[in-house]
mmCIF file of C-alpha atoms in Angstrom:
data_model
loop_
_atom_site.group_PDB
_atom_site.id
_atom_site.type_symbol
_atom_site.label_atom_id
_atom_site.label_comp_id
_atom_site.label_asym_id
_atom_site.label_seq_id
_atom_site.Cartn_x
_atom_site.Cartn_y
_atom_site.Cartn_z
ATOM 1 C CA MET U 1 125.919 94.991 98.030
ATOM 2 C CA ASN U 2 128.979 97.021 98.254
ATOM 3 C CA ARG U 3 130.018 95.364 94.800
ATOM 4 C CA ILE U 4 126.587 96.519 93.468
ATOM 5 C CA LEU U 5 126.700 100.093 94.846
ATOM 6 C CA ALA U 6 130.153 100.510 93.453
ATOM 7 C CA ALA U 7 129.077 98.791 90.141
ATOM 8 C CA SER U 8 126.538 101.964 89.813
ATOM 9 C CA GLN U 9 129.245 104.290 91.091
ATOM 10 C CA ALA U 10 131.432 103.458 88.082
ATOM 11 C CA SER U 11 128.603 103.432 85.467
ATOM 12 C CA SER U 12 128.233 107.111 86.235
ATOM 13 C CA PRO U 13 131.700 108.479 86.607
ATOM 14 C CA GLY U 14 130.718 111.978 86.216
ATOM 15 C CA GLY U 15 129.286 112.347 89.799
ATOM 16 C CA PRO U 16 126.026 113.224 90.685
ATOM 17 C CA CYS U 17 123.536 113.950 88.119
ATOM 18 C CA GLN U 18 121.717 117.586 87.590
ATOM 19 C CA GLY U 19 118.795 116.028 89.620
ATOM 20 C CA CYS U 20 120.503 115.317 92.263
ATOM 21 C CA LYS U 21 122.203 118.563 92.487
ATOM 22 C CA SER U 22 118.845 120.134 92.684
ATOM 23 C CA GLY U 23 115.745 120.609 94.982
ATOM 24 C CA GLN U 24 117.661 120.420 98.115
ATOM 25 C CA ASP U 25 115.333 122.583 99.975
ATOM 26 C CA GLY U 26 111.645 122.157 100.862
ATOM 27 C CA ALA U 27 111.710 118.618 101.920
ATOM 28 C CA ILE U 28 108.080 117.379 102.154
ATOM 29 C CA ASP U 29 107.069 115.752 105.040
ATOM 30 C CA MET U 30 105.907 111.749 104.727
ATOM 31 C CA ALA U 31 105.468 108.681 105.961
ATOM 32 C CA PHE U 32 104.071 105.489 104.929
ATOM 33 C CA ALA U 33 101.408 102.870 105.624
ATOM 34 C CA PHE U 34 101.629 99.474 104.390
ATOM 35 C CA GLN U 35 99.557 96.995 102.563
ATOM 36 C CA PRO U 36 100.395 93.455 102.236
ATOM 37 C CA ILE U 37 100.394 91.688 98.916
ATOM 38 C CA VAL U 38 99.193 88.102 99.822
ATOM 39 C CA ASP U 39 100.608 84.698 98.355
ATOM 40 C CA LEU U 40 97.418 82.361 98.304
ATOM 41 C CA THR U 41 99.561 79.264 98.062
ATOM 42 C CA THR U 42 100.465 79.805 101.835
ATOM 43 C CA GLY U 43 98.411 82.490 103.335
ATOM 44 C CA GLN U 44 100.973 84.958 103.970
ATOM 45 C CA PRO U 45 102.257 88.010 102.862
ATOM 46 C CA TYR U 46 104.584 87.957 99.666
ATOM 47 C CA ALA U 47 105.187 91.682 99.919
ATOM 48 C CA TYR U 48 104.122 94.779 101.338
ATOM 49 C CA GLU U 49 103.604 97.813 99.318
ATOM 50 C CA ALA U 50 104.831 101.289 100.944
ATOM 51 C CA LEU U 51 101.786 103.609 100.679
ATOM 52 C CA VAL U 52 103.040 107.445 101.015
ATOM 53 C CA ARG U 53 100.909 109.262 103.584
ATOM 54 C CA GLY U 54 101.404 112.386 105.905
ATOM 55 C CA PRO U 55 103.475 112.557 108.790
ATOM 56 C CA ASP U 56 100.555 112.032 110.809
ATOM 57 C CA GLY U 57 98.850 109.605 108.347
ATOM 58 C CA GLN U 58 97.076 112.127 106.534
ATOM 59 C CA PRO U 59 95.848 110.939 102.805
ATOM 60 C CA ALA U 60 98.188 110.430 100.266
ATOM 61 C CA ALA U 61 96.732 113.283 98.055
ATOM 62 C CA SER U 62 97.789 115.543 100.983
ATOM 63 C CA VAL U 63 101.550 114.732 99.959
ATOM 64 C CA LEU U 64 101.472 114.310 96.048
ATOM 65 C CA SER U 65 99.912 117.852 96.069
ATOM 66 C CA GLN U 66 102.784 119.580 97.002
ATOM 67 C CA VAL U 67 105.246 117.657 94.408
ATOM 68 C CA ASP U 68 106.270 119.990 91.564
ATOM 69 C CA ASP U 69 108.845 119.712 88.850
ATOM 70 C CA ALA U 70 111.157 121.599 91.336
ATOM 71 C CA ASN U 71 110.837 118.978 94.328
ATOM 72 C CA ARG U 72 109.938 115.740 92.243
ATOM 73 C CA TYR U 73 113.811 114.088 92.301
ATOM 74 C CA GLN U 74 114.387 114.900 95.796
ATOM 75 C CA PHE U 75 110.618 113.566 96.697
ATOM 76 C CA ASP U 76 111.224 110.458 95.013
ATOM 77 C CA GLN U 77 114.379 109.448 96.447
ATOM 78 C CA ARG U 78 112.937 110.694 99.896
ATOM 79 C CA CYS U 79 110.092 108.349 99.310
ATOM 80 C CA ARG U 80 113.057 105.405 98.969
ATOM 81 C CA THR U 81 114.750 105.699 101.776
ATOM 82 C CA THR U 82 111.920 106.718 103.982
ATOM 83 C CA ALA U 83 110.405 103.270 102.991
ATOM 84 C CA ILE U 84 113.566 101.134 103.479
ATOM 85 C CA GLU U 85 114.043 102.899 106.914
ATOM 86 C CA LEU U 86 110.741 102.367 108.120
ATOM 87 C CA ALA U 87 110.529 98.439 106.838
ATOM 88 C CA ALA U 88 113.996 97.620 108.235
ATOM 89 C CA SER U 89 112.522 99.272 111.739
ATOM 90 C CA MET U 90 109.437 97.083 111.933
ATOM 91 C CA GLY U 91 111.510 93.931 111.243
ATOM 92 C CA MET U 92 110.450 92.911 107.614
ATOM 93 C CA ASP U 93 111.051 89.937 106.334
ATOM 94 C CA ARG U 94 109.325 89.984 103.148
ATOM 95 C CA TYR U 95 109.982 91.753 99.843
ATOM 96 C CA LEU U 96 109.087 95.605 99.966
ATOM 97 C CA SER U 97 107.309 97.026 96.932
ATOM 98 C CA ILE U 98 108.285 100.818 96.291
ATOM 99 C CA ASN U 99 106.561 103.527 93.992
ATOM 100 C CA PHE U 100 108.768 105.490 91.892
ATOM 101 C CA MET U 101 108.493 108.342 89.328
ATOM 102 C CA PRO U 102 110.119 107.361 86.486
ATOM 103 C CA ASN U 103 110.275 111.383 85.552
ATOM 104 C CA ALA U 104 112.441 111.831 88.482
ATOM 105 C CA VAL U 105 115.062 109.336 87.360
ATOM 106 C CA TYR U 106 117.594 111.472 85.427
ATOM 107 C CA GLN U 107 120.538 108.530 85.446
ATOM 108 C CA PRO U 108 119.121 105.261 86.610
ATOM 109 C CA ALA U 109 123.225 104.540 88.112
ATOM 110 C CA ALA U 110 123.537 107.988 89.771
ATOM 111 C CA CYS U 111 119.989 107.878 91.022
ATOM 112 C CA ILE U 112 119.939 104.216 92.546
ATOM 113 C CA ARG U 113 122.824 105.376 94.778
ATOM 114 C CA THR U 114 120.650 106.229 97.816
ATOM 115 C CA THR U 115 118.597 103.460 97.740
ATOM 116 C CA PHE U 116 121.548 101.068 97.987
ATOM 117 C CA GLU U 117 123.092 103.547 100.972
ATOM 118 C CA ALA U 118 119.729 103.291 103.031
ATOM 119 C CA ALA U 119 119.790 99.359 102.301
ATOM 120 C CA GLU U 120 123.419 99.180 103.817
ATOM 121 C CA ARG U 121 122.867 101.470 106.634
ATOM 122 C CA THR U 122 119.444 99.910 107.638
ATOM 123 C CA GLY U 123 120.525 96.349 107.046
ATOM 124 C CA PHE U 124 117.667 95.649 104.535
ATOM 125 C CA PRO U 125 118.487 93.384 102.059
ATOM 126 C CA PRO U 126 118.601 94.977 98.500
ATOM 127 C CA ASP U 127 117.507 92.133 96.811
ATOM 128 C CA ARG U 128 114.075 92.015 98.535
ATOM 129 C CA ILE U 129 112.959 95.521 96.920
ATOM 130 C CA ILE U 130 110.377 95.773 94.197
ATOM 131 C CA PHE U 131 110.413 98.878 92.204
ATOM 132 C CA GLU U 132 106.797 99.446 90.627
ATOM 133 C CA THR U 133 105.116 102.169 88.488
ATOM 134 C CA VAL U 134 102.139 102.786 86.369
ATOM 135 C CA GLU U 135 102.280 101.885 82.951
ATOM 136 C CA GLY U 136 100.753 105.294 81.964
ATOM 137 C CA GLU U 137 104.258 107.004 83.107
ATOM 138 C CA SER U 138 105.835 105.299 80.006
ATOM 139 C CA ILE U 139 104.139 107.569 77.761
ATOM 140 C CA VAL U 140 106.088 110.660 78.934
ATOM 141 C CA ASP U 141 109.234 108.890 77.653
ATOM 142 C CA ARG U 142 108.829 105.485 77.005
ATOM 143 C CA ALA U 143 112.746 104.590 75.956
ATOM 144 C CA HIS U 144 113.616 106.159 79.604
ATOM 145 C CA LEU U 145 111.509 104.230 81.377
ATOM 146 C CA LEU U 146 112.931 101.070 79.612
ATOM 147 C CA SER U 147 116.096 102.034 80.543
ATOM 148 C CA ILE U 148 115.289 102.740 84.115
ATOM 149 C CA PHE U 149 113.386 99.087 84.328
ATOM 150 C CA ARG U 150 116.713 97.402 82.612
ATOM 151 C CA ALA U 151 118.888 99.205 84.812
ATOM 152 C CA TYR U 152 116.905 97.928 88.086
ATOM 153 C CA LYS U 153 116.771 94.779 87.014
ATOM 154 C CA SER U 154 120.749 94.154 86.540
ATOM 155 C CA TYR U 155 121.029 95.467 90.016
ATOM 156 C CA GLY U 156 118.875 92.793 91.586
ATOM 157 C CA PHE U 157 115.594 94.486 91.941
ATOM 158 C CA GLN U 158 112.357 93.110 90.993
ATOM 159 C CA THR U 159 110.438 95.040 89.009
ATOM 160 C CA ALA U 160 106.619 95.713 88.326
ATOM 161 C CA ILE U 161 103.925 97.374 86.155
ATOM 162 C CA ASP U 162 101.555 98.996 88.317
ATOM 163 C CA ASP U 163 98.026 99.208 87.344
ATOM 164 C CA PHE U 164 98.094 97.518 84.264
ATOM 165 C CA GLY U 165 95.033 97.719 82.249
ATOM 166 C CA ALA U 166 94.430 101.421 83.054
ATOM 167 C CA GLY U 167 96.778 102.856 80.155
ATOM 168 C CA TYR U 168 97.530 102.700 76.910
ATOM 169 C CA SER U 169 100.492 100.950 76.296
ATOM 170 C CA GLY U 170 100.494 97.782 78.743
ATOM 171 C CA LEU U 171 100.754 94.839 75.817
ATOM 172 C CA THR U 172 103.347 97.095 73.696
ATOM 173 C CA LEU U 173 105.437 97.841 77.069
ATOM 174 C CA LEU U 174 105.508 94.149 77.827
ATOM 175 C CA ALA U 175 106.600 93.128 74.090
ATOM 176 C CA ASP U 176 109.784 95.533 74.956
ATOM 177 C CA PHE U 177 110.784 94.679 78.714
ATOM 178 C CA GLN U 178 109.010 91.677 80.792
ATOM 179 C CA PRO U 179 109.063 93.031 84.304
ATOM 180 C CA ASP U 180 109.079 90.292 87.374
ATOM 181 C CA LEU U 181 105.237 91.328 88.207
ATOM 182 C CA ILE U 182 102.272 93.061 86.406
ATOM 183 C CA LYS U 183 99.176 94.443 88.881
ATOM 184 C CA LEU U 184 96.034 94.161 87.225
ATOM 185 C CA ASP U 185 94.151 97.470 87.563
ATOM 186 C CA MET U 186 91.381 97.028 90.499
ATOM 187 C CA ALA U 187 88.884 98.159 87.481
ATOM 188 C CA LEU U 188 89.583 95.206 85.734
ATOM 189 C CA VAL U 189 88.945 92.682 88.718
ATOM 190 C CA ARG U 190 85.982 94.519 90.314
ATOM 191 C CA GLY U 191 83.144 91.963 89.918
ATOM 192 C CA ILE U 192 84.926 90.195 87.653
ATOM 193 C CA ASP U 193 83.225 86.814 89.205
ATOM 194 C CA ALA U 194 80.166 88.016 87.400
ATOM 195 C CA ASP U 195 81.353 89.727 84.179
ATOM 196 C CA VAL U 196 82.146 87.690 81.325
ATOM 197 C CA PRO U 197 84.123 90.573 79.344
ATOM 198 C CA ARG U 198 86.450 91.021 82.310
ATOM 199 C CA GLN U 199 86.937 87.223 82.873
ATOM 200 C CA ARG U 200 88.016 86.591 79.269
ATOM 201 C CA ILE U 201 90.515 89.648 79.194
ATOM 202 C CA VAL U 202 92.171 88.845 82.643
ATOM 203 C CA ALA U 203 92.593 84.902 81.536
ATOM 204 C CA GLY U 204 93.993 86.413 78.332
ATOM 205 C CA VAL U 205 96.477 88.770 80.117
ATOM 206 C CA GLN U 206 97.190 85.795 82.575
ATOM 207 C CA ALA U 207 98.111 83.652 79.737
ATOM 208 C CA ILE U 208 100.457 85.825 78.033
ATOM 209 C CA CYS U 209 101.893 86.737 81.661
ATOM 210 C CA THR U 210 102.640 82.951 82.338
ATOM 211 C CA ASP U 211 104.106 82.447 78.612
ATOM 212 C CA LEU U 212 106.628 85.443 79.449
ATOM 213 C CA GLY U 213 107.087 84.296 83.012
ATOM 214 C CA ILE U 214 105.709 87.475 84.518
ATOM 215 C CA ARG U 215 103.697 86.852 87.700
ATOM 216 C CA VAL U 216 100.227 88.663 87.998
ATOM 217 C CA VAL U 217 99.213 90.541 91.183
ATOM 218 C CA ALA U 218 95.711 91.028 91.357
ATOM 219 C CA GLU U 219 95.130 94.471 93.431
ATOM 220 C CA GLY U 220 91.786 95.518 94.760
ATOM 221 C CA ILE U 221 90.181 92.556 95.964
ATOM 222 C CA GLU U 222 87.365 92.809 98.203
ATOM 223 C CA THR U 223 85.277 89.981 97.573
ATOM 224 C CA VAL U 224 85.382 86.214 98.218
ATOM 225 C CA GLY U 225 83.932 86.056 94.786
ATOM 226 C CA GLU U 226 86.752 88.071 92.772
ATOM 227 C CA ARG U 227 89.106 86.000 95.120
ATOM 228 C CA ASP U 228 87.911 82.757 93.668
ATOM 229 C CA PHE U 229 87.640 83.448 90.280
ATOM 230 C CA LEU U 230 91.233 84.994 90.128
ATOM 231 C CA ALA U 231 92.383 82.161 92.024
ATOM 232 C CA ALA U 232 90.855 79.455 89.540
ATOM 233 C CA GLN U 233 92.702 81.421 86.564
ATOM 234 C CA GLY U 234 96.052 80.912 88.402
ATOM 235 C CA ILE U 235 96.232 83.893 89.553
ATOM 236 C CA THR U 236 97.740 83.779 93.693
ATOM 237 C CA LEU U 237 99.059 87.051 94.004
ATOM 238 C CA MET U 238 96.526 89.492 95.449
ATOM 239 C CA GLN U 239 96.005 92.883 97.531
ATOM 240 C CA GLY U 240 92.952 94.148 98.801
ATOM 241 C CA TYR U 241 90.734 95.223 101.503
ATOM 242 C CA LEU U 242 89.636 91.238 101.377
ATOM 243 C CA PHE U 243 92.989 90.547 102.950
ATOM 244 C CA ALA U 244 94.170 93.546 104.854
ATOM 245 C CA LYS U 245 93.610 97.325 105.031
ATOM 246 C CA PRO U 246 97.099 99.198 104.859
ATOM 247 C CA ALA U 247 97.944 100.189 108.312
ATOM 248 C CA PHE U 248 99.987 103.507 109.343
ATOM 249 C CA LYS U 249 103.819 102.621 109.928
ATOM 250 C CA ALA U 250 103.008 99.021 110.646
ATOM 251 C CA MET U 251 102.369 95.487 108.896
ATOM 252 C CA PRO U 252 98.687 94.823 109.073
ATOM 253 C CA PRO U 253 97.801 91.058 110.027
ATOM 254 C CA VAL U 254 96.196 88.951 106.792
ATOM 255 C CA CYS U 255 92.535 88.244 107.206
ATOM 256 C CA ASN U 256 92.106 84.357 107.209
ATOM 257 C CA VAL U 257 90.400 84.607 104.061
ATOM 258 C CA ALA U 258 93.663 84.180 102.545
#
């Protein structure tokens, strides 16, 4: 880890970027709930997604509504460090999936330092961190998103595109960069066991991802029918209320339907 941190520092010899120097005041109070991404081949969590909450468990909207251009960088950085600190304090031994804001990353090498420092301070292995973002973020600055993904992959993190299928650039984004994971938007999997168009679309995405070496995660699974159809397609990573609801500052047990 020290070697990777040193490499990130060396690749940004000018020191902290402008974003790192701004927005030090007005920190937003936050905590996290955790929801498992279940591996059906084992019935155990593959990862836990960190879902932002207010300091007393308030909904995510109460926190995200406070984010603006002035504090976006500090918010994104604090999300990372807080999620890592909580995961380490709970003894998490699975992957930790953290959502990030591409528009809050000015220089990937400089902006990743606090992540490595938090991992080193808490003893959480950095190679068990997944960074995910929604595909719609790429519309703002596609080249910048690709540079972030490539840098994070070079540092040993897993990368994921969230809500795949909800934006406008999913397939072309895959042509330029192949993340470790894509997370199918829940609107694509809702009622899929009785919806032929959704079945065809998801089967096609799964086939493409298999060819590209990308694992597919199905989000928002609520019924046994959805689970069974997707499992039959070879999708074994799933997330949703069928398996476990998010738990505030805790790792919820996985329901035996996994």
